[in-house]
Amino acid sequence: MVLAGGFGLAAWIYLSLRPEPQPDVAKAAQSVTARAADRALTAQADRQLDQVRAALPWAIYLGTTVADSCSTGWVDHGLALTRRTWTPVTCSRTTTVYEAFDGDLPSRLAELDTVLATAGWHPDRTGAPLDREEHPGLVAALDYAHRPPDDPTPAQVAEAAARPNAATVQYAVPISFDFVPPASAKATARQGGTVDVAQAPYLPALDDGTAAHDVMLKYPSVKTSYYVDWRQYGHSQLAAAAYPAHGAVLAISISGNYNTGRARP
């Protein structure tokens, strides 16, 4: 009886603590709920990008990248003798438009600040330097990038002036009233936006999803991510299209999240 009890206890422990099966990420990403939510989110982002681009007649379209992926991961419960479980499959879509332009950089950034404010894009001040709190935006970001430290030496002043003419600002981009995803998808009511500007010979440093995609290609046996849509516009291609014909490059990006409606495998 003791031996049988020991085997029973061991079996109970094994069944209770064995890892939860991993969700089928590809199946969840291709579900009816996920596809409907993705279509709604895509249409919303495309309209908002088109709205901004239409207000920039001096910008010349170069290309678009899309990184639309779904993923899951282990839940770290932080306790011993706890069953390892998986997070629900969630998805994120990021669309980035690249354009070239000419003209005085500070003047163009001031126009961009006005256009984005009119479109309802609000600079995300999380983590922003305190001296940019009252006047956030691309003009302030460019000024800050070239600002030397307090009581600078001549060398520090020269170093600050020689820094790349580049500015990056994160934004909160509102969802419009006509955005109606499936209720079970729980698509976010808040999108994230990024505007990244760089003057020749520099390029925007914005990652278009390449880093995460490259990790997946490097470890194909790890099936925790699935790309629904993937379109790349590489930096070498961007540089060849923009320079030396134009003086600067603008990258405008919108990211949004949606669920698949499937919480478990």
PDB file of C-alpha atoms in Angstrom:
ATOM      1  CA  MET A   1       0.000   0.000   0.000  1.00  0.00           C
ATOM      2  CA  VAL A   2       2.865   2.359   0.801  1.00  0.00           C
ATOM      3  CA  LEU A   3       4.456   1.591  -2.547  1.00  0.00           C
ATOM      4  CA  ALA A   4       1.161   2.124  -4.377  1.00  0.00           C
ATOM      5  CA  GLY A   5       0.623   5.371  -2.502  1.00  0.00           C
ATOM      6  CA  GLY A   6       4.096   6.537  -3.492  1.00  0.00           C
ATOM      7  CA  PHE A   7       3.443   5.762  -7.145  1.00  0.00           C
ATOM      8  CA  GLY A   8       0.093   7.532  -6.921  1.00  0.00           C
ATOM      9  CA  LEU A   9       1.643  10.614  -5.360  1.00  0.00           C
ATOM     10  CA  ALA A  10       4.384  10.656  -7.990  1.00  0.00           C
ATOM     11  CA  ALA A  11       1.810  10.348 -10.760  1.00  0.00           C
ATOM     12  CA  TRP A  12      -0.277  13.167  -9.261  1.00  0.00           C
ATOM     13  CA  ILE A  13       2.773  15.431  -8.981  1.00  0.00           C
ATOM     14  CA  TYR A  14       3.753  14.667 -12.582  1.00  0.00           C
ATOM     15  CA  LEU A  15       0.277  15.373 -13.944  1.00  0.00           C
ATOM     16  CA  SER A  16      -0.058  18.537 -11.863  1.00  0.00           C
ATOM     17  CA  LEU A  17       3.347  19.997 -12.669  1.00  0.00           C
ATOM     18  CA  ARG A  18       4.002  18.886 -16.240  1.00  0.00           C
ATOM     19  CA  PRO A  19       4.283  21.903 -18.569  1.00  0.00           C
ATOM     20  CA  GLU A  20       1.116  23.105 -20.215  1.00  0.00           C
ATOM     21  CA  PRO A  21       1.065  22.370 -23.969  1.00  0.00           C
ATOM     22  CA  GLN A  22       2.199  25.326 -26.044  1.00  0.00           C
ATOM     23  CA  PRO A  23      -0.590  27.121 -27.905  1.00  0.00           C
ATOM     24  CA  ASP A  24      -0.633  26.658 -31.677  1.00  0.00           C
ATOM     25  CA  VAL A  25       0.426  30.201 -32.564  1.00  0.00           C
ATOM     26  CA  ALA A  26      -0.162  29.865 -36.305  1.00  0.00           C
ATOM     27  CA  LYS A  27      -3.657  28.440 -35.790  1.00  0.00           C
ATOM     28  CA  ALA A  28      -4.573  31.187 -33.328  1.00  0.00           C
ATOM     29  CA  ALA A  29      -3.165  33.892 -35.633  1.00  0.00           C
ATOM     30  CA  GLN A  30      -5.264  32.624 -38.516  1.00  0.00           C
ATOM     31  CA  SER A  31      -8.490  32.381 -36.527  1.00  0.00           C
ATOM     32  CA  VAL A  32     -11.576  34.233 -37.740  1.00  0.00           C
ATOM     33  CA  THR A  33     -11.458  36.558 -34.717  1.00  0.00           C
ATOM     34  CA  ALA A  34      -7.782  37.420 -35.185  1.00  0.00           C
ATOM     35  CA  ARG A  35      -8.122  38.071 -38.910  1.00  0.00           C
ATOM     36  CA  ALA A  36     -11.155  40.333 -38.403  1.00  0.00           C
ATOM     37  CA  ALA A  37      -9.359  42.314 -35.683  1.00  0.00           C
ATOM     38  CA  ASP A  38      -6.246  42.606 -37.833  1.00  0.00           C
ATOM     39  CA  ARG A  39      -8.234  43.931 -40.793  1.00  0.00           C
ATOM     40  CA  ALA A  40      -9.894  46.566 -38.600  1.00  0.00           C
ATOM     41  CA  LEU A  41      -6.580  47.612 -37.060  1.00  0.00           C
ATOM     42  CA  THR A  42      -4.877  47.735 -40.463  1.00  0.00           C
ATOM     43  CA  ALA A  43      -7.584  49.909 -41.991  1.00  0.00           C
ATOM     44  CA  GLN A  44      -7.417  52.269 -39.006  1.00  0.00           C
ATOM     45  CA  ALA A  45      -3.631  52.662 -39.178  1.00  0.00           C
ATOM     46  CA  ASP A  46      -3.608  53.059 -42.960  1.00  0.00           C
ATOM     47  CA  ARG A  47      -6.187  55.849 -42.791  1.00  0.00           C
ATOM     48  CA  GLN A  48      -4.207  57.687 -40.133  1.00  0.00           C
ATOM     49  CA  LEU A  49      -0.934  57.371 -42.013  1.00  0.00           C
ATOM     50  CA  ASP A  50      -2.634  58.589 -45.187  1.00  0.00           C
ATOM     51  CA  GLN A  51      -4.037  61.572 -43.268  1.00  0.00           C
ATOM     52  CA  VAL A  52      -0.581  62.637 -42.116  1.00  0.00           C
ATOM     53  CA  ARG A  53       1.053  62.026 -45.487  1.00  0.00           C
ATOM     54  CA  ALA A  54      -1.604  64.044 -47.318  1.00  0.00           C
ATOM     55  CA  ALA A  55      -0.667  67.065 -45.190  1.00  0.00           C
ATOM     56  CA  LEU A  56       2.999  66.804 -46.230  1.00  0.00           C
ATOM     57  CA  PRO A  57       3.051  67.684 -49.956  1.00  0.00           C
ATOM     58  CA  TRP A  58       6.822  68.210 -49.833  1.00  0.00           C
ATOM     59  CA  ALA A  59       7.512  64.610 -48.766  1.00  0.00           C
ATOM     60  CA  ILE A  60       8.246  61.999 -51.439  1.00  0.00           C
ATOM     61  CA  TYR A  61       7.154  58.413 -50.808  1.00  0.00           C
ATOM     62  CA  LEU A  62       9.946  55.806 -50.746  1.00  0.00           C
ATOM     63  CA  GLY A  63       8.550  52.614 -49.267  1.00  0.00           C
ATOM     64  CA  THR A  64       6.589  50.822 -46.545  1.00  0.00           C
ATOM     65  CA  THR A  65       7.445  48.112 -44.053  1.00  0.00           C
ATOM     66  CA  VAL A  66       4.975  45.884 -42.215  1.00  0.00           C
ATOM     67  CA  ALA A  67       5.659  43.620 -39.247  1.00  0.00           C
ATOM     68  CA  ASP A  68       2.458  41.805 -38.226  1.00  0.00           C
ATOM     69  CA  SER A  69       3.135  38.934 -35.853  1.00  0.00           C
ATOM     70  CA  CYS A  70       1.527  36.842 -33.138  1.00  0.00           C
ATOM     71  CA  SER A  71       3.361  35.213 -30.260  1.00  0.00           C
ATOM     72  CA  THR A  72       3.175  33.449 -26.920  1.00  0.00           C
ATOM     73  CA  GLY A  73       5.635  32.911 -24.089  1.00  0.00           C
ATOM     74  CA  TRP A  74       6.210  31.128 -20.811  1.00  0.00           C
ATOM     75  CA  VAL A  75       4.599  32.558 -17.684  1.00  0.00           C
ATOM     76  CA  ASP A  76       7.163  32.928 -14.907  1.00  0.00           C
ATOM     77  CA  HIS A  77       5.258  32.222 -11.689  1.00  0.00           C
ATOM     78  CA  GLY A  78       8.410  32.615  -9.619  1.00  0.00           C
ATOM     79  CA  LEU A  79       7.550  29.630  -7.423  1.00  0.00           C
ATOM     80  CA  ALA A  80       8.963  26.138  -7.119  1.00  0.00           C
ATOM     81  CA  LEU A  81       6.711  23.165  -7.870  1.00  0.00           C
ATOM     82  CA  THR A  82       4.458  25.336 -10.028  1.00  0.00           C
ATOM     83  CA  ARG A  83       3.173  24.214 -13.388  1.00  0.00           C
ATOM     84  CA  ARG A  84       4.688  26.159 -16.275  1.00  0.00           C
ATOM     85  CA  THR A  85       2.007  27.787 -18.356  1.00  0.00           C
ATOM     86  CA  TRP A  86       1.825  29.906 -21.519  1.00  0.00           C
ATOM     87  CA  THR A  87       0.491  33.383 -22.113  1.00  0.00           C
ATOM     88  CA  PRO A  88      -2.482  33.745 -24.470  1.00  0.00           C
ATOM     89  CA  VAL A  89      -1.491  34.308 -28.097  1.00  0.00           C
ATOM     90  CA  THR A  90      -1.400  38.059 -28.717  1.00  0.00           C
ATOM     91  CA  CYS A  91      -0.585  39.949 -31.891  1.00  0.00           C
ATOM     92  CA  SER A  92       0.952  43.248 -32.910  1.00  0.00           C
ATOM     93  CA  ARG A  93       0.962  45.047 -36.244  1.00  0.00           C
ATOM     94  CA  THR A  94       3.422  47.837 -37.062  1.00  0.00           C
ATOM     95  CA  THR A  95       3.315  49.793 -40.316  1.00  0.00           C
ATOM     96  CA  THR A  96       6.132  52.205 -41.166  1.00  0.00           C
ATOM     97  CA  VAL A  97       6.161  54.613 -44.101  1.00  0.00           C
ATOM     98  CA  TYR A  98       9.432  56.124 -45.337  1.00  0.00           C
ATOM     99  CA  GLU A  99       9.561  59.408 -47.231  1.00  0.00           C
ATOM    100  CA  ALA A 100      12.327  61.739 -48.424  1.00  0.00           C
ATOM    101  CA  PHE A 101      12.230  65.518 -48.317  1.00  0.00           C
ATOM    102  CA  ASP A 102      14.290  68.670 -48.803  1.00  0.00           C
ATOM    103  CA  GLY A 103      14.346  72.148 -47.307  1.00  0.00           C
ATOM    104  CA  ASP A 104      15.384  73.628 -43.988  1.00  0.00           C
ATOM    105  CA  LEU A 105      15.238  70.830 -41.395  1.00  0.00           C
ATOM    106  CA  PRO A 106      14.003  72.846 -38.365  1.00  0.00           C
ATOM    107  CA  SER A 107      11.264  74.427 -40.514  1.00  0.00           C
ATOM    108  CA  ARG A 108      10.134  71.034 -41.786  1.00  0.00           C
ATOM    109  CA  LEU A 109      10.088  69.645 -38.245  1.00  0.00           C
ATOM    110  CA  ALA A 110       7.949  72.581 -37.111  1.00  0.00           C
ATOM    111  CA  GLU A 111       5.480  71.790 -39.916  1.00  0.00           C
ATOM    112  CA  LEU A 112       5.488  68.141 -38.882  1.00  0.00           C
ATOM    113  CA  ASP A 113       4.755  69.077 -35.272  1.00  0.00           C
ATOM    114  CA  THR A 114       1.738  71.084 -36.446  1.00  0.00           C
ATOM    115  CA  VAL A 115       0.471  68.349 -38.779  1.00  0.00           C
ATOM    116  CA  LEU A 116       0.759  65.642 -36.111  1.00  0.00           C
ATOM    117  CA  ALA A 117      -0.948  67.783 -33.472  1.00  0.00           C
ATOM    118  CA  THR A 118      -3.814  68.475 -35.880  1.00  0.00           C
ATOM    119  CA  ALA A 119      -4.152  64.729 -36.506  1.00  0.00           C
ATOM    120  CA  GLY A 120      -4.393  64.089 -32.756  1.00  0.00           C
ATOM    121  CA  TRP A 121      -0.948  62.576 -32.264  1.00  0.00           C
ATOM    122  CA  HIS A 122       0.195  63.437 -28.733  1.00  0.00           C
ATOM    123  CA  PRO A 123       3.877  63.104 -27.771  1.00  0.00           C
ATOM    124  CA  ASP A 124       4.317  60.351 -25.207  1.00  0.00           C
ATOM    125  CA  ARG A 125       6.218  62.046 -22.405  1.00  0.00           C
ATOM    126  CA  THR A 126       7.084  58.836 -20.593  1.00  0.00           C
ATOM    127  CA  GLY A 127      10.808  58.918 -20.017  1.00  0.00           C
ATOM    128  CA  ALA A 128      11.249  62.284 -21.759  1.00  0.00           C
ATOM    129  CA  PRO A 129      13.832  64.704 -20.362  1.00  0.00           C
ATOM    130  CA  LEU A 130      12.283  67.181 -17.949  1.00  0.00           C
ATOM    131  CA  ASP A 131      13.261  70.174 -20.049  1.00  0.00           C
ATOM    132  CA  ARG A 132      11.147  68.829 -22.928  1.00  0.00           C
ATOM    133  CA  GLU A 133       7.981  68.438 -20.881  1.00  0.00           C
ATOM    134  CA  GLU A 134       6.488  71.838 -21.743  1.00  0.00           C
ATOM    135  CA  HIS A 135       7.376  71.814 -25.440  1.00  0.00           C
ATOM    136  CA  PRO A 136       7.587  68.207 -26.604  1.00  0.00           C
ATOM    137  CA  GLY A 137       7.849  67.386 -30.288  1.00  0.00           C
ATOM    138  CA  LEU A 138      10.330  67.040 -33.103  1.00  0.00           C
ATOM    139  CA  VAL A 139      11.724  70.571 -32.907  1.00  0.00           C
ATOM    140  CA  ALA A 140      12.419  70.114 -29.193  1.00  0.00           C
ATOM    141  CA  ALA A 141      13.939  66.681 -29.835  1.00  0.00           C
ATOM    142  CA  LEU A 142      16.342  68.111 -32.412  1.00  0.00           C
ATOM    143  CA  ASP A 143      17.332  70.935 -30.063  1.00  0.00           C
ATOM    144  CA  TYR A 144      17.883  68.479 -27.229  1.00  0.00           C
ATOM    145  CA  ALA A 145      20.027  66.212 -29.419  1.00  0.00           C
ATOM    146  CA  HIS A 146      22.483  69.074 -29.963  1.00  0.00           C
ATOM    147  CA  ARG A 147      22.438  70.447 -26.441  1.00  0.00           C
ATOM    148  CA  PRO A 148      25.784  70.365 -24.608  1.00  0.00           C
ATOM    149  CA  PRO A 149      25.959  69.667 -20.863  1.00  0.00           C
ATOM    150  CA  ASP A 150      25.758  72.464 -18.315  1.00  0.00           C
ATOM    151  CA  ASP A 151      28.892  74.625 -18.090  1.00  0.00           C
ATOM    152  CA  PRO A 152      30.355  72.988 -21.209  1.00  0.00           C
ATOM    153  CA  THR A 153      33.927  73.162 -22.341  1.00  0.00           C
ATOM    154  CA  PRO A 154      34.650  74.354 -25.917  1.00  0.00           C
ATOM    155  CA  ALA A 155      35.232  70.725 -26.883  1.00  0.00           C
ATOM    156  CA  GLN A 156      31.821  69.695 -25.524  1.00  0.00           C
ATOM    157  CA  VAL A 157      30.122  72.523 -27.412  1.00  0.00           C
ATOM    158  CA  ALA A 158      31.818  71.408 -30.613  1.00  0.00           C
ATOM    159  CA  GLU A 159      30.902  67.774 -29.986  1.00  0.00           C
ATOM    160  CA  ALA A 160      27.233  68.635 -29.402  1.00  0.00           C
ATOM    161  CA  ALA A 161      27.078  70.733 -32.573  1.00  0.00           C
ATOM    162  CA  ALA A 162      28.601  67.895 -34.606  1.00  0.00           C
ATOM    163  CA  ARG A 163      26.027  65.300 -33.563  1.00  0.00           C
ATOM    164  CA  PRO A 164      23.766  63.908 -36.325  1.00  0.00           C
ATOM    165  CA  ASN A 165      20.798  66.030 -37.324  1.00  0.00           C
ATOM    166  CA  ALA A 166      18.186  63.515 -36.205  1.00  0.00           C
ATOM    167  CA  ALA A 167      15.063  63.550 -34.055  1.00  0.00           C
ATOM    168  CA  THR A 168      12.811  60.791 -32.741  1.00  0.00           C
ATOM    169  CA  VAL A 169       9.541  61.220 -30.840  1.00  0.00           C
ATOM    170  CA  GLN A 170       7.098  58.609 -29.510  1.00  0.00           C
ATOM    171  CA  TYR A 171       3.374  59.391 -29.769  1.00  0.00           C
ATOM    172  CA  ALA A 172       0.015  58.202 -28.484  1.00  0.00           C
ATOM    173  CA  VAL A 173      -2.231  57.887 -31.535  1.00  0.00           C
ATOM    174  CA  PRO A 174      -5.985  57.879 -30.821  1.00  0.00           C
ATOM    175  CA  ILE A 175      -8.346  55.283 -32.230  1.00  0.00           C
ATOM    176  CA  SER A 176     -11.205  56.881 -34.157  1.00  0.00           C
ATOM    177  CA  PHE A 177     -14.853  56.249 -33.385  1.00  0.00           C
ATOM    178  CA  ASP A 178     -15.371  53.993 -36.421  1.00  0.00           C
ATOM    179  CA  PHE A 179     -12.897  51.360 -35.210  1.00  0.00           C
ATOM    180  CA  VAL A 180     -15.015  48.304 -34.350  1.00  0.00           C
ATOM    181  CA  PRO A 181     -13.016  45.073 -33.930  1.00  0.00           C
ATOM    182  CA  PRO A 182     -14.610  41.798 -32.744  1.00  0.00           C
ATOM    183  CA  ALA A 183     -15.347  42.024 -29.021  1.00  0.00           C
ATOM    184  CA  SER A 184     -13.435  38.821 -28.283  1.00  0.00           C
ATOM    185  CA  ALA A 185     -10.282  40.234 -29.907  1.00  0.00           C
ATOM    186  CA  LYS A 186      -9.967  42.980 -27.284  1.00  0.00           C
ATOM    187  CA  ALA A 187      -8.019  45.197 -29.673  1.00  0.00           C
ATOM    188  CA  THR A 188      -6.331  48.084 -27.939  1.00  0.00           C
ATOM    189  CA  ALA A 189      -8.011  51.471 -27.752  1.00  0.00           C
ATOM    190  CA  ARG A 190      -4.608  53.101 -27.959  1.00  0.00           C
ATOM    191  CA  GLN A 191      -2.028  52.942 -30.700  1.00  0.00           C
ATOM    192  CA  GLY A 192       1.626  53.835 -30.448  1.00  0.00           C
ATOM    193  CA  GLY A 193       3.255  56.054 -33.033  1.00  0.00           C
ATOM    194  CA  THR A 194       6.861  56.957 -33.763  1.00  0.00           C
ATOM    195  CA  VAL A 195       8.239  59.674 -36.011  1.00  0.00           C
ATOM    196  CA  ASP A 196      11.929  59.465 -36.797  1.00  0.00           C
ATOM    197  CA  VAL A 197      13.706  62.065 -38.953  1.00  0.00           C
ATOM    198  CA  ALA A 198      17.334  62.068 -40.082  1.00  0.00           C
ATOM    199  CA  GLN A 199      19.250  64.414 -42.355  1.00  0.00           C
ATOM    200  CA  ALA A 200      21.751  63.103 -44.937  1.00  0.00           C
ATOM    201  CA  PRO A 201      23.899  61.103 -44.706  1.00  0.00           C
ATOM    202  CA  TYR A 202      22.141  59.583 -41.687  1.00  0.00           C
ATOM    203  CA  LEU A 203      19.087  57.315 -41.718  1.00  0.00           C
ATOM    204  CA  PRO A 204      16.237  56.869 -39.221  1.00  0.00           C
ATOM    205  CA  ALA A 205      17.215  54.441 -36.484  1.00  0.00           C
ATOM    206  CA  LEU A 206      13.677  53.100 -36.186  1.00  0.00           C
ATOM    207  CA  ASP A 207      13.521  49.295 -36.060  1.00  0.00           C
ATOM    208  CA  ASP A 208      10.818  48.106 -38.438  1.00  0.00           C
ATOM    209  CA  GLY A 209      10.557  44.699 -36.793  1.00  0.00           C
ATOM    210  CA  THR A 210      13.694  43.331 -38.416  1.00  0.00           C
ATOM    211  CA  ALA A 211      15.361  42.425 -35.123  1.00  0.00           C
ATOM    212  CA  ALA A 212      12.525  40.175 -33.918  1.00  0.00           C
ATOM    213  CA  HIS A 213      12.099  38.642 -37.374  1.00  0.00           C
ATOM    214  CA  ASP A 214      15.815  37.850 -37.608  1.00  0.00           C
ATOM    215  CA  VAL A 215      15.680  36.084 -34.233  1.00  0.00           C
ATOM    216  CA  MET A 216      12.871  33.885 -35.513  1.00  0.00           C
ATOM    217  CA  LEU A 217      14.885  33.006 -38.641  1.00  0.00           C
ATOM    218  CA  LYS A 218      17.953  32.239 -36.512  1.00  0.00           C
ATOM    219  CA  TYR A 219      16.023  29.838 -34.276  1.00  0.00           C
ATOM    220  CA  PRO A 220      13.398  28.231 -36.549  1.00  0.00           C
ATOM    221  CA  SER A 221      12.772  25.425 -34.063  1.00  0.00           C
ATOM    222  CA  VAL A 222      11.281  27.902 -31.571  1.00  0.00           C
ATOM    223  CA  LYS A 223       7.653  28.116 -32.681  1.00  0.00           C
ATOM    224  CA  THR A 224       6.544  30.836 -30.313  1.00  0.00           C
ATOM    225  CA  SER A 225       6.041  33.451 -33.043  1.00  0.00           C
ATOM    226  CA  TYR A 226       4.169  33.517 -36.325  1.00  0.00           C
ATOM    227  CA  TYR A 227       4.292  36.308 -38.912  1.00  0.00           C
ATOM    228  CA  VAL A 228       0.948  37.076 -40.487  1.00  0.00           C
ATOM    229  CA  ASP A 229       2.466  39.765 -42.713  1.00  0.00           C
ATOM    230  CA  TRP A 230       6.098  40.766 -43.218  1.00  0.00           C
ATOM    231  CA  ARG A 231       7.310  43.419 -45.666  1.00  0.00           C
ATOM    232  CA  GLN A 232      10.787  44.842 -45.352  1.00  0.00           C
ATOM    233  CA  TYR A 233      12.369  47.989 -46.775  1.00  0.00           C
ATOM    234  CA  GLY A 234      16.014  47.675 -45.838  1.00  0.00           C
ATOM    235  CA  HIS A 235      18.340  50.484 -44.816  1.00  0.00           C
ATOM    236  CA  SER A 236      20.577  49.971 -47.856  1.00  0.00           C
ATOM    237  CA  GLN A 237      17.558  50.212 -50.146  1.00  0.00           C
ATOM    238  CA  LEU A 238      16.340  53.265 -48.237  1.00  0.00           C
ATOM    239  CA  ALA A 239      19.710  55.010 -48.489  1.00  0.00           C
ATOM    240  CA  ALA A 240      19.970  54.343 -52.222  1.00  0.00           C
ATOM    241  CA  ALA A 241      16.482  55.729 -52.850  1.00  0.00           C
ATOM    242  CA  ALA A 242      16.854  58.823 -50.655  1.00  0.00           C
ATOM    243  CA  TYR A 243      20.445  59.967 -51.098  1.00  0.00           C
ATOM    244  CA  PRO A 244      21.994  61.923 -52.713  1.00  0.00           C
ATOM    245  CA  ALA A 245      18.828  63.056 -54.477  1.00  0.00           C
ATOM    246  CA  HIS A 246      17.231  64.369 -51.280  1.00  0.00           C
ATOM    247  CA  GLY A 247      18.373  65.970 -48.055  1.00  0.00           C
ATOM    248  CA  ALA A 248      16.550  64.009 -45.341  1.00  0.00           C
ATOM    249  CA  VAL A 249      14.409  60.963 -44.583  1.00  0.00           C
ATOM    250  CA  LEU A 250      11.211  60.749 -42.576  1.00  0.00           C
ATOM    251  CA  ALA A 251       9.861  57.531 -41.027  1.00  0.00           C
ATOM    252  CA  ILE A 252       6.287  57.495 -39.694  1.00  0.00           C
ATOM    253  CA  SER A 253       5.191  54.393 -37.795  1.00  0.00           C
ATOM    254  CA  ILE A 254       1.974  53.174 -36.153  1.00  0.00           C
ATOM    255  CA  SER A 255       1.705  50.080 -33.937  1.00  0.00           C
ATOM    256  CA  GLY A 256      -1.399  48.432 -32.518  1.00  0.00           C
ATOM    257  CA  ASN A 257      -2.180  45.227 -30.636  1.00  0.00           C
ATOM    258  CA  TYR A 258      -4.972  42.676 -30.898  1.00  0.00           C
ATOM    259  CA  ASN A 259      -5.799  39.299 -29.368  1.00  0.00           C
ATOM    260  CA  THR A 260      -6.838  36.121 -31.113  1.00  0.00           C
ATOM    261  CA  GLY A 261      -9.775  35.188 -28.914  1.00  0.00           C
ATOM    262  CA  ARG A 262      -7.950  32.008 -27.883  1.00  0.00           C
ATOM    263  CA  ALA A 263      -6.656  32.015 -24.351  1.00  0.00           C
ATOM    264  CA  ARG A 264      -5.403  28.437 -24.196  1.00  0.00           C
ATOM    265  CA  PRO A 265      -4.110  25.690 -26.543  1.00  0.00           C
TER     266      PRO A 265
END
